[in-house]
Coordinates of C-alpha atoms in Angstrom, one line a residue:
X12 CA -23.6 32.1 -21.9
X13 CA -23.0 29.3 -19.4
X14 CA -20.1 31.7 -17.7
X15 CA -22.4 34.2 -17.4
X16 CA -25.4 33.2 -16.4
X17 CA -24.6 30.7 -14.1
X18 CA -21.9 32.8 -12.2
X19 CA -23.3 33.8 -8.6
X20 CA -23.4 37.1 -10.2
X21 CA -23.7 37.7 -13.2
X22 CA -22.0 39.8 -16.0
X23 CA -20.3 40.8 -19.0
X24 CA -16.6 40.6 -20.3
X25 CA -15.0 39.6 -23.1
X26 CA -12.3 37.9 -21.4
X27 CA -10.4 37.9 -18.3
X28 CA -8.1 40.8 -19.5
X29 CA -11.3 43.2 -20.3
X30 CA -13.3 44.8 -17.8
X31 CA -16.4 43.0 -15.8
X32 CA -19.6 45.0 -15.9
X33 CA -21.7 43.2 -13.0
X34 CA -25.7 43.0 -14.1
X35 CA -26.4 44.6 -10.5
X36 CA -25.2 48.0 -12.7
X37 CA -28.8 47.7 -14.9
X38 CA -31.0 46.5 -11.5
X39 CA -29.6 50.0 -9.9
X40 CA -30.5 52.2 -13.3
X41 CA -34.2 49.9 -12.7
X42 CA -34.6 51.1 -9.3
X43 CA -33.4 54.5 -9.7
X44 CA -36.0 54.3 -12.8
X45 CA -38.8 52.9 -10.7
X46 CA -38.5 55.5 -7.6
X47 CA -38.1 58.1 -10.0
X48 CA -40.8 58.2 -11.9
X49 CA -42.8 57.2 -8.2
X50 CA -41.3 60.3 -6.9
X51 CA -42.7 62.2 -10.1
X52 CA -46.5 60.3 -9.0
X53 CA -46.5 58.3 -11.6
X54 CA -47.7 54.5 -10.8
X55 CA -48.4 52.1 -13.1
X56 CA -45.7 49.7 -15.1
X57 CA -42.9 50.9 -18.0
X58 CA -42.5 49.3 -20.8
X59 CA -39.5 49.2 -23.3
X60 CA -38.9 48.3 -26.7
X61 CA -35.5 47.1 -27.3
X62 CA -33.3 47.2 -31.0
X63 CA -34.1 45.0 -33.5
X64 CA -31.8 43.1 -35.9
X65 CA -32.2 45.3 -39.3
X66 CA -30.0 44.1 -42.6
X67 CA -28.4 45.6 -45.3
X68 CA -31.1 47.5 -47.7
X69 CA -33.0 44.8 -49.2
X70 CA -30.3 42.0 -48.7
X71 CA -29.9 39.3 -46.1
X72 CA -26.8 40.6 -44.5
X73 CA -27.1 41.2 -41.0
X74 CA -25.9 44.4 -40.0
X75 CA -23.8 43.5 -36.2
X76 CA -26.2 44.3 -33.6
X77 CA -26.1 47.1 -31.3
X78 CA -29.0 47.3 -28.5
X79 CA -30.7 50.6 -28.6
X80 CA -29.6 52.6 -25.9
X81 CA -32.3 53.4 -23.2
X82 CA -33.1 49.6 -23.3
X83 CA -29.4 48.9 -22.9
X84 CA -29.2 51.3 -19.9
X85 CA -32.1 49.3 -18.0
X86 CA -31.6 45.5 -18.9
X87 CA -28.2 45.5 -20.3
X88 CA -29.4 42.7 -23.0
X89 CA -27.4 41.9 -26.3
X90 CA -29.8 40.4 -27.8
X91 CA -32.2 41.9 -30.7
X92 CA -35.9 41.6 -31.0
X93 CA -36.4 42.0 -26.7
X94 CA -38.9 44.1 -24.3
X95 CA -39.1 45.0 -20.9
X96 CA -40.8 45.9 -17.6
X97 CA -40.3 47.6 -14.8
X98 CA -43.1 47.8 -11.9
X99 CA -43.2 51.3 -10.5
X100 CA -44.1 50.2 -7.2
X101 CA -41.7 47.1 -6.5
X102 CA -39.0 48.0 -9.4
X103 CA -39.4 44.1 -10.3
X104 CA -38.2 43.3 -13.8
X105 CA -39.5 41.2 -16.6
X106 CA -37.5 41.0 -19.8
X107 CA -39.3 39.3 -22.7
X108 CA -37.4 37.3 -25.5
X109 CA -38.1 36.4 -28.9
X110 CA -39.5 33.0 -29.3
X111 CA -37.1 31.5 -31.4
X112 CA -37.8 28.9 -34.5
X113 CA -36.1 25.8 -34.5
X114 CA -34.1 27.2 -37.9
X115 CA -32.0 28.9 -35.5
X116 CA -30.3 26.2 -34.1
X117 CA -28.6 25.6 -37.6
X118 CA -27.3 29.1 -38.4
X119 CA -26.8 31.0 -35.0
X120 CA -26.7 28.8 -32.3
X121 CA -27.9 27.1 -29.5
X122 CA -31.8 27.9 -28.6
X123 CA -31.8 29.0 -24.8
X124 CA -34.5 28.5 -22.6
X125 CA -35.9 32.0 -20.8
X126 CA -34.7 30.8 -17.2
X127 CA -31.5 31.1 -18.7
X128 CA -32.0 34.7 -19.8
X129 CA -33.4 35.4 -16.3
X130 CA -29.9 34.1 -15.1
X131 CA -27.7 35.9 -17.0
X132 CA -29.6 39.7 -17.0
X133 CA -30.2 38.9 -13.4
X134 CA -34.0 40.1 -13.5
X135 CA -36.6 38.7 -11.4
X136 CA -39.1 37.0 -14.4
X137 CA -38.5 36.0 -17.7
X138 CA -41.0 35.0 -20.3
X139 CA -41.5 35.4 -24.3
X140 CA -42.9 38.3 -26.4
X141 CA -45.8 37.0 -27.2
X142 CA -46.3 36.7 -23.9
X143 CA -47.0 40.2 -23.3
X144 CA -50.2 40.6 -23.9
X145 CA -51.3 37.6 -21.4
X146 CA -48.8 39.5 -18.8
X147 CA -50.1 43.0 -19.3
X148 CA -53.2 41.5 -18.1
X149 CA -52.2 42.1 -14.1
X150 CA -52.1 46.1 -15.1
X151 CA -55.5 46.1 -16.5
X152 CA -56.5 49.6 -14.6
X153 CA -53.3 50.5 -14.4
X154 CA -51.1 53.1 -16.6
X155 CA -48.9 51.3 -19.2
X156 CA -45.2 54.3 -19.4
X157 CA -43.6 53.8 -22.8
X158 CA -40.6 55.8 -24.1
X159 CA -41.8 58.8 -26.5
X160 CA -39.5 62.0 -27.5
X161 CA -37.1 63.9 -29.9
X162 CA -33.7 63.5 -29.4
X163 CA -32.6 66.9 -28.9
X164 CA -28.9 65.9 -31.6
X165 CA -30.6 64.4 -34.3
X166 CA -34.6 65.3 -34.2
X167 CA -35.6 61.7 -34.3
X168 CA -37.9 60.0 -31.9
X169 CA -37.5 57.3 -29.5
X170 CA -39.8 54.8 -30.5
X171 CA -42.3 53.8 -28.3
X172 CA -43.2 49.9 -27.3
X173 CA -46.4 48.4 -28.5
X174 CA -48.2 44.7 -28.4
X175 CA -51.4 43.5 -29.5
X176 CA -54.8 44.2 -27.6
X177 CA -52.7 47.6 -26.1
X178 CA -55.3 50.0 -27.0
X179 CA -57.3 48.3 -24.0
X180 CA -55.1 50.1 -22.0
X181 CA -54.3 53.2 -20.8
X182 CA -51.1 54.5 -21.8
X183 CA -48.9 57.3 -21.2
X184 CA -46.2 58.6 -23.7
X185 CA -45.1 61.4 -22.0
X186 CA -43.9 60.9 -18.1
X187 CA -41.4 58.2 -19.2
X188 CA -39.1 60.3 -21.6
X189 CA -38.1 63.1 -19.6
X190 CA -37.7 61.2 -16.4
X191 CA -35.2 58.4 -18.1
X192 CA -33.2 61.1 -20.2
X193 CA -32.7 63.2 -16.9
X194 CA -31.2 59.9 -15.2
X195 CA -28.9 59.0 -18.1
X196 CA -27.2 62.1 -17.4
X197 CA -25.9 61.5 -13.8
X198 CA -23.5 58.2 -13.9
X199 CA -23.8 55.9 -11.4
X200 CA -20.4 54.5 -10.1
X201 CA -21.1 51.3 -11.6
X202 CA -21.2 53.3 -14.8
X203 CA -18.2 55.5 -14.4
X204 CA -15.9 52.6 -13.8
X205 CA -16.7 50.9 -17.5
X206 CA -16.3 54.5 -18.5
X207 CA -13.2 55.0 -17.0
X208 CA -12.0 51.7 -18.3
X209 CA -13.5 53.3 -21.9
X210 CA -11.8 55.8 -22.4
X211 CA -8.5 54.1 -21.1
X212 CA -8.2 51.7 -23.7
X213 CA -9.2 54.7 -26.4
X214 CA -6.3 56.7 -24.5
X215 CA -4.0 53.4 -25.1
X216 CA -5.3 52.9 -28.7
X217 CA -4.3 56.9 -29.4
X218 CA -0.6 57.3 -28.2
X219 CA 0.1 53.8 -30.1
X220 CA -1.6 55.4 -33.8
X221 CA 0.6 58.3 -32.6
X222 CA 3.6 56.6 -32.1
X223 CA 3.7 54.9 -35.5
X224 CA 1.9 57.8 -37.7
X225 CA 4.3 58.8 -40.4
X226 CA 4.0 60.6 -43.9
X227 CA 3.2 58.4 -46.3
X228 CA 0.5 56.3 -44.8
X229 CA -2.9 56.6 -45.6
X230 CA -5.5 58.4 -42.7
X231 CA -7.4 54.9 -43.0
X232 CA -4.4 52.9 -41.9
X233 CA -4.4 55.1 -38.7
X234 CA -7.9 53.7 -38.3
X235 CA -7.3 50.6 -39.2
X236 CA -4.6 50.4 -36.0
X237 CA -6.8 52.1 -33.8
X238 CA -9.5 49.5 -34.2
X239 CA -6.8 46.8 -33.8
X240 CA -6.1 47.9 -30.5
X241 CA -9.2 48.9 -29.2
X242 CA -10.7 45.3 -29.8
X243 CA -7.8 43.2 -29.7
X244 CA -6.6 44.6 -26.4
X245 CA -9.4 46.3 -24.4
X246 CA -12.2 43.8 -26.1
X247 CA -14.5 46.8 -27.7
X248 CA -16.2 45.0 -31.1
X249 CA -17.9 48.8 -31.9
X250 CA -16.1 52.3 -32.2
X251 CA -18.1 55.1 -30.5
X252 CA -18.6 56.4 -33.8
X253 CA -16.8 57.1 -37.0
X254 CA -13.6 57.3 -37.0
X255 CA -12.0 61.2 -37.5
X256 CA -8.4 60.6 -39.3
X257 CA -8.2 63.7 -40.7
X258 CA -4.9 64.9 -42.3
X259 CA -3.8 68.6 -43.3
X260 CA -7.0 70.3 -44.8
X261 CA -9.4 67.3 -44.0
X262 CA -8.9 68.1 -40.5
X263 CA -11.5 71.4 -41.3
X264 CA -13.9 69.1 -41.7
X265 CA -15.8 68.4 -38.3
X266 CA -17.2 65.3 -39.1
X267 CA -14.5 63.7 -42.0
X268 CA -14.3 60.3 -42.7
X269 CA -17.7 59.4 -43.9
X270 CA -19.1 57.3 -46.6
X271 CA -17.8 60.2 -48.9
X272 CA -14.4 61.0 -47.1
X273 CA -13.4 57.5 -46.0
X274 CA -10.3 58.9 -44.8
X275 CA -8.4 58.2 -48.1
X276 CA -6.0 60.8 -48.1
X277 CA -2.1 60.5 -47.9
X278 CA -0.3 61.5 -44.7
X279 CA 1.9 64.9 -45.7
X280 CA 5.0 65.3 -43.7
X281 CA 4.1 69.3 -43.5
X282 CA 0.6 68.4 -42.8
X283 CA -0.9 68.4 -39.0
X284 CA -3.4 65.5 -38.0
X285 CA -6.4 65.4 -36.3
X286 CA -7.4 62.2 -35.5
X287 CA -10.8 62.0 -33.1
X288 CA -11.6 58.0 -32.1
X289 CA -13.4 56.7 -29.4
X290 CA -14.0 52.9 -28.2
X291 CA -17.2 51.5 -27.0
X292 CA -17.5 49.1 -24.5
X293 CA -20.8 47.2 -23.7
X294 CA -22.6 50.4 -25.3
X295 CA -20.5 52.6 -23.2
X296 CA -18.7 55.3 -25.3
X297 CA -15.5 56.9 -25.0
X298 CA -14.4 60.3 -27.3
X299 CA -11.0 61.9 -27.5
X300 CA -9.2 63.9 -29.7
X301 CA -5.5 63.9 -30.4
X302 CA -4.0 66.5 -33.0
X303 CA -0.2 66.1 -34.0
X304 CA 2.2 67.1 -36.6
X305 CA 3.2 64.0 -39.3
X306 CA 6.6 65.4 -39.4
X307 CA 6.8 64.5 -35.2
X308 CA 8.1 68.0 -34.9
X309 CA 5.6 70.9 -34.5
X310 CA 6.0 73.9 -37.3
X311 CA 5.4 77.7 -36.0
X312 CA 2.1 77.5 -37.1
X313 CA 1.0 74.6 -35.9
X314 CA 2.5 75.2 -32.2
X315 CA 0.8 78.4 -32.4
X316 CA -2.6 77.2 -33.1
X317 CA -1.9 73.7 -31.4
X318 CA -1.3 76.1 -28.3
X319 CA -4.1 78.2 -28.2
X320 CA -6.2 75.1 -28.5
X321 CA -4.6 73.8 -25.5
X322 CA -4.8 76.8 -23.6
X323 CA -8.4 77.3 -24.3
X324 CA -8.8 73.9 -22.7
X325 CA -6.9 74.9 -19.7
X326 CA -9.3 77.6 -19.2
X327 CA -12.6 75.3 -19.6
X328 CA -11.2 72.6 -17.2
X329 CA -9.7 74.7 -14.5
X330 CA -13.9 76.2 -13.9
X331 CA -15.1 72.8 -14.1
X332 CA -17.9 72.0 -11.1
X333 CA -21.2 71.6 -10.1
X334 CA -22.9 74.8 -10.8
X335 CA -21.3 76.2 -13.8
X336 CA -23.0 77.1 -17.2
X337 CA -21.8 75.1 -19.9
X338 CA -22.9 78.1 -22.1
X339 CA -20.5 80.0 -20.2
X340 CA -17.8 77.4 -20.6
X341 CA -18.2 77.6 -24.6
X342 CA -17.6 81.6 -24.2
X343 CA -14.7 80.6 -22.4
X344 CA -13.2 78.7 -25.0
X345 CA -14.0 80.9 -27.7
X346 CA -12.3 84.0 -25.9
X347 CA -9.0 81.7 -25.9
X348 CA -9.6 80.9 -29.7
X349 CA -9.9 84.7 -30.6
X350 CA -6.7 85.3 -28.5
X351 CA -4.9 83.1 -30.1
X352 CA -6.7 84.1 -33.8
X353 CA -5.5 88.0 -32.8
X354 CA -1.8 86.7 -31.7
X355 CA -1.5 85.2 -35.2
X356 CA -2.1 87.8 -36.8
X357 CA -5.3 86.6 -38.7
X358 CA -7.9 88.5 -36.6
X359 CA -7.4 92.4 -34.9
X360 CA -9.6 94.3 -32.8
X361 CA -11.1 93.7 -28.8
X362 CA -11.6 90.3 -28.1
X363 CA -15.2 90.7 -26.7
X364 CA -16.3 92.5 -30.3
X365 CA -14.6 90.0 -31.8
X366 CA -17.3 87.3 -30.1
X367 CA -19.9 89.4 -30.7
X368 CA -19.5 90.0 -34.4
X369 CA -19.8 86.7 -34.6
X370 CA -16.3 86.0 -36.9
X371 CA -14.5 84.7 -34.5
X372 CA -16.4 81.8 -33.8
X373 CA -16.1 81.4 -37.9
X374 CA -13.1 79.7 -36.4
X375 CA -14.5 77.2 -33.7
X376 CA -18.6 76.9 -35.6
X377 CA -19.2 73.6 -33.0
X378 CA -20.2 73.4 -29.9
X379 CA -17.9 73.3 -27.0
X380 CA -18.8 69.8 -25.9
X381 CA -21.5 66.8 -24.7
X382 CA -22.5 64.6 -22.5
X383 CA -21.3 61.0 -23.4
X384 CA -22.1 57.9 -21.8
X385 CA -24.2 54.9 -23.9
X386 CA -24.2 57.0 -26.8
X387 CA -21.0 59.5 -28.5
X388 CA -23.8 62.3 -28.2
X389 CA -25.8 61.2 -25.3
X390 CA -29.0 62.3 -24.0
X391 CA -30.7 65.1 -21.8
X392 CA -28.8 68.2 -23.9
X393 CA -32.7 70.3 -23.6
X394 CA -34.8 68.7 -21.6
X395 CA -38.0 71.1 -19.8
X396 CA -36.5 73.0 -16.9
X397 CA -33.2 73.4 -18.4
X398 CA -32.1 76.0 -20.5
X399 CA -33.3 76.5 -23.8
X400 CA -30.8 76.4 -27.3
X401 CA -29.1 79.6 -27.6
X402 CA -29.5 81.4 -31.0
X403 CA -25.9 82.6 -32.1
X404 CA -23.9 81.4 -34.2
X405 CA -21.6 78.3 -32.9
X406 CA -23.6 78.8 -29.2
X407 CA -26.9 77.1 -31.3
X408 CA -24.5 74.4 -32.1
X409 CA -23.8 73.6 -28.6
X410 CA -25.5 70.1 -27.7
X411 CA -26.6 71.0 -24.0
X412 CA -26.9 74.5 -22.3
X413 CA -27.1 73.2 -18.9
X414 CA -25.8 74.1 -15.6
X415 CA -22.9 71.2 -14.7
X416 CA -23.9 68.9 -11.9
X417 CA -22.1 66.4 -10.0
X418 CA -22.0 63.1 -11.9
X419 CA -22.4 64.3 -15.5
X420 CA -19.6 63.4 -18.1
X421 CA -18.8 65.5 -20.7
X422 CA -16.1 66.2 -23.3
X423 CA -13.9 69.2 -23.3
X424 CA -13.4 70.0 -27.2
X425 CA -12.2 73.4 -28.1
X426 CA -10.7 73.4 -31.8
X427 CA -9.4 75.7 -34.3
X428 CA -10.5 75.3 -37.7
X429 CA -9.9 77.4 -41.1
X430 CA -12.7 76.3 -43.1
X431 CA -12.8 77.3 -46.7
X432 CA -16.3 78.5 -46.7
X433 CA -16.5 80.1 -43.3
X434 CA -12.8 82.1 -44.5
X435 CA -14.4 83.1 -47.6
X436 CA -17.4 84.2 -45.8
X437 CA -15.1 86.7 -43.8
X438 CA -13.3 87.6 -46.3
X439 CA -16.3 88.4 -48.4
X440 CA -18.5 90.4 -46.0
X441 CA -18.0 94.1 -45.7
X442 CA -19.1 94.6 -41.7
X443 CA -15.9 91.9 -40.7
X444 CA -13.4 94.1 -42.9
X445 CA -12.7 96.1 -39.8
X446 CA -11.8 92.4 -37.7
X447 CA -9.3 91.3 -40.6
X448 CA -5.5 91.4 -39.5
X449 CA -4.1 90.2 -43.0
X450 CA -6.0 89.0 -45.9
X451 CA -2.9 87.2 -47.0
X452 CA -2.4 85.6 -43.4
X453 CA -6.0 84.1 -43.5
X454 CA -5.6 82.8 -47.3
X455 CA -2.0 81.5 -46.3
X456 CA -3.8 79.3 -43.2
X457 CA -7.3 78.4 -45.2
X458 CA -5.4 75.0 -46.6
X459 CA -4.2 74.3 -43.0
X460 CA -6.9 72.2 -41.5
X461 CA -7.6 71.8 -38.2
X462 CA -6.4 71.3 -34.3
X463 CA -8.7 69.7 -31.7
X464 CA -8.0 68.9 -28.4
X465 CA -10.7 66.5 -26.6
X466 CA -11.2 65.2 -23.0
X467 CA -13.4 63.1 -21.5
X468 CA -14.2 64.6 -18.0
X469 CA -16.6 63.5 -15.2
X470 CA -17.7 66.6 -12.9
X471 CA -16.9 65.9 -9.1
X472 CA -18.2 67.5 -6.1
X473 CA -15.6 70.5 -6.3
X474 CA -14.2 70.0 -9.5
X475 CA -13.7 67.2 -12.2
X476 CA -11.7 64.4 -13.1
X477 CA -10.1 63.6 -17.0
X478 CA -10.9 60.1 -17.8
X479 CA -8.0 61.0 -21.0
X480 CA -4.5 59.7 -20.4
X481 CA -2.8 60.7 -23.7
X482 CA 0.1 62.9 -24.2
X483 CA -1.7 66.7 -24.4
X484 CA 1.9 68.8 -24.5
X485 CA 3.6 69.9 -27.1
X486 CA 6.7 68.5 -25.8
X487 CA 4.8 65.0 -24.5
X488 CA 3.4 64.6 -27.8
X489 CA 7.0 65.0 -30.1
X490 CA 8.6 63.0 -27.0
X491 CA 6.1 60.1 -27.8
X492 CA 6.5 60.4 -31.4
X493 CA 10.1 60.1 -31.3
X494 CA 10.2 56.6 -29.6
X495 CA 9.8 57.7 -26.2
X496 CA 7.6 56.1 -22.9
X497 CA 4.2 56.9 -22.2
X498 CA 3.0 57.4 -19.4
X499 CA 5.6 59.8 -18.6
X500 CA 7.6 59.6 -15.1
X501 CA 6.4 62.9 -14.5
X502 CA 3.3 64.9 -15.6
X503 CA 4.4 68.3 -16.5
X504 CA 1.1 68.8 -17.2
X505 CA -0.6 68.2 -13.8
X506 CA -4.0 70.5 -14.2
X507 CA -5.3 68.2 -16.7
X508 CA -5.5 65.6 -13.6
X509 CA -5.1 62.8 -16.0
X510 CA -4.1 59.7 -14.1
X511 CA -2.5 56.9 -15.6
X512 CA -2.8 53.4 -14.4
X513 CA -5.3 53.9 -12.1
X514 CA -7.7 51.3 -13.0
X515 CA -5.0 48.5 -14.0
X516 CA -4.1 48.8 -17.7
X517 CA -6.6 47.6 -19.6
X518 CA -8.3 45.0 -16.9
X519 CA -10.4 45.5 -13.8
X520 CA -8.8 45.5 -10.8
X521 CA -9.5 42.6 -8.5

């Protein structure tokens, strides 16, 4: 801590080849917070709940701490058990920590005093939990805001902060949630360059599991590497999420490598991968997508499908600005997926009946994309004022059905996928006959898996930027696996706008 905290200002790295995130970046969110919610005529003080330390079922092992995310995006704190303040009016902070017992000195460490919390999260007071109660006392008469609402990805609620004598009070549950989801959405500058750095060392982590993926491993071993990398060279402790290392018909599985699927299988040299890792850094989360052959050498198939996939993200990114529908984007994709479905002979018939019908998108059943930022999924997908979930099949699925604005960051995901029971499905029902190119064709592909191709893009003022640097060609990609340098000396891929080496290869630039 003594680094820090005692810096003129502070921050957070993990050494002096990982990225500095100054503590100014969680004052601005504050203030933004604090004239926000002013704006809105609210008044009053906000108070937040951070994580707390959880273990193992009914064990004593300590899961590793990670600091819930809306708490993260105000105060920035690592540490578990913590609460916060911000005054509406003045945007002053107080973060409260847990008084420690003397125990702790022996298993976890040196017991620090609050002034040197205060130092190192750069907030104007400091003080103890169970100091709350005696603190809330100045916003007697005043409205106490605490965080209460559905996560709009997985249905659970943000947990609202509490402390004793609080039903003295008056306190809203309602004007925070809306107001601090909205904000997460639109990245600050301080924000986008840790996410730039983010998805940099992800983009570094994936073209080296590329260059050495070969048949014969196991999918896990790919992970294994990738989390080598990520930590060992760019500092990240957490992945953004599970990794994806998906070979042959795993990759037809959205979500493999779970508890159940622990990406066990053997890497087959006719096989293609889809391997989808991201990096977190400091909470921040990257997400991309790389699909390959194991062979190194694309088959028809796979180039056809491989391809389409590409060209379907050509089509997305090329649209990409402030006032575009995402729904519209999806659509987008999805007319590039049934192309491609038609030119391979598994689907026939007009492309726009083929949407309609609804079997084409039997072949992409996810969502286009999502906003990403502290978390893989991140917030503000259906907030009021924004438009509602649509019904259809794979449109429901998308996570947000907004209208892009400058600031957001979003992934570009388009995939195609021969999943056995969507297939069957087609092949079973009697109104999709009439779509069906070759029954043989589409039991021929139904062990073939999956491709996915996914960027991380940031939507600029007139048009967006690809925070991705990995090899997206067909020929990049059997270049790279054959031994050759990445980045390339020239992108032959240049509206992708992926730039390499722009913020210092792996390290913040001075």
């Amino acid at each position: 801590m003594e680094g820090r905290s005692t810096s003129s200002e502070p921050y957070f790295d993990m050494g002096p080849h990982t990225f500095r995130i100054p503590m100014t970046l969680f004052a601005e969110n504050r203030q933004r917070l604090a004239a926000a919610m002013k704006d809105a005529g609210h008044s009053g003080i906000i108070l937040l709940k951070g994580g707390e330390q959880e273990t193992r079922h009914d064990t004593d092992h300590e899961n590793i701490f990670r600091q819930e995310s809306y708490f993260h995006w105000c105060f920035g704190v690592l540490e578990a058990g913590c609460y916060g303040a911000v005054d509406i009016e003045t945007g002053a902070a107080t973060l409260f920590m847990p008084r420690l017992p003397p125990a702790y000195s022996i298993w976890m460490g040196k017991i620090w005093p609050v002034d040197k919390f205060q130092a190192r999260y750069a907030v104007e007071h400091c003080q103890y939990v169970d100091e709350i109660p005696a603190f809330a006392e100045a916003y007697k008469g005043k409205t106490v805001h605490v965080l209460y609402g559905m996560n709009s990805d997985s249905g659970n609620f943000a947990a609202p902060a509490d402390f004793k004598g609080m039903e003295s009070y008056t306190v809203d549950k309602s004007a925070l949630f809306p107001v601090i989801a909205d904000l997460r959405v639109y990245k600050t500058e301080a924000e986008l360059r840790v996410m730039r750095y983010v998805s940099e060392v992800t983009s570094a982590a994936h073209v080296e599991v590329m260059r050495q993926a070969q048949p014969g491993w196991y999918e896990y071993q790919l992970e294994a590497l990738f989390k080598f990398h990520i930590y060992n060279y760019g500092g990240c402790r957490h992945e953004a999420y599970t990794c994806i290392c998906a070979c042959g018909p795993s990759g037809a599985t959205l979500h493999y490598g779970h508890a159940g699927a622990p990406n066990d299988k053997v890497l087959k040299e006719d096989a293609i991968g889809l391997l989808d890792m991201g990096a977190e850094y400091n909470c921040y989360c990257s997400d991309i997508t790389c699909s390959y052959p194991m062979s190194g050498k694309f088959s028809p198939d796979q180039r056809a499908v491989y391809e389409g996939v590409l060209r379907a993200v050509k089509a997305v990114e090329d649209q990409l600005k402030p006032g575009v529908s995402w729904l519209a984007m999806h659509r987008t994709a999805l007319v590039e997926v049934t192309k491609t479905l038609i030119e391979m002979g598994v689907l026939k018939g007009d492309v726009d009946a083929l949407i309609e019908s609804g079997v084409s998108a039997r072949f992409m059943p996810c969502g286009l994309g999502h906003f990403i930022g502290l978390d893989t999924h991140d917030v503000g997908g259906y907030l009021p004022g924004h438009p509602e979930r649509a019904a259809e099949f794979g449109f429901r699925n998308l996570r947000t059905a907004r209208t892009l604005g400058e600031n957001m960051v979003l992934t570009v995901e388009p995939g195609i996928y021969f999943i056995e029971s969507q297939v069957d499905e087609i092949l079973a029902k009697p109104e999709w006959q009439e779509f069906i190119a070759s029954r043989e064709r589409l039991e021929q592909l139904k062990s073939f898996g999956g491709v996915r191709i996914e960027d991380v893009v940031l939507i600029t003022k007139d048009g967006f930027e690809n925070f991705t640097q990995t090899p997206r060609t067909i020929d990049e990609i059997e270049a790279v696996m054959a031994g050759g340098p990445w980045p390339p000396q020239e992108d032959t891929a240049p509206e992708l706008r992926r730039t390499w080496g722009k913020w210092g290869a792996l390290k913040e630039s001075e």
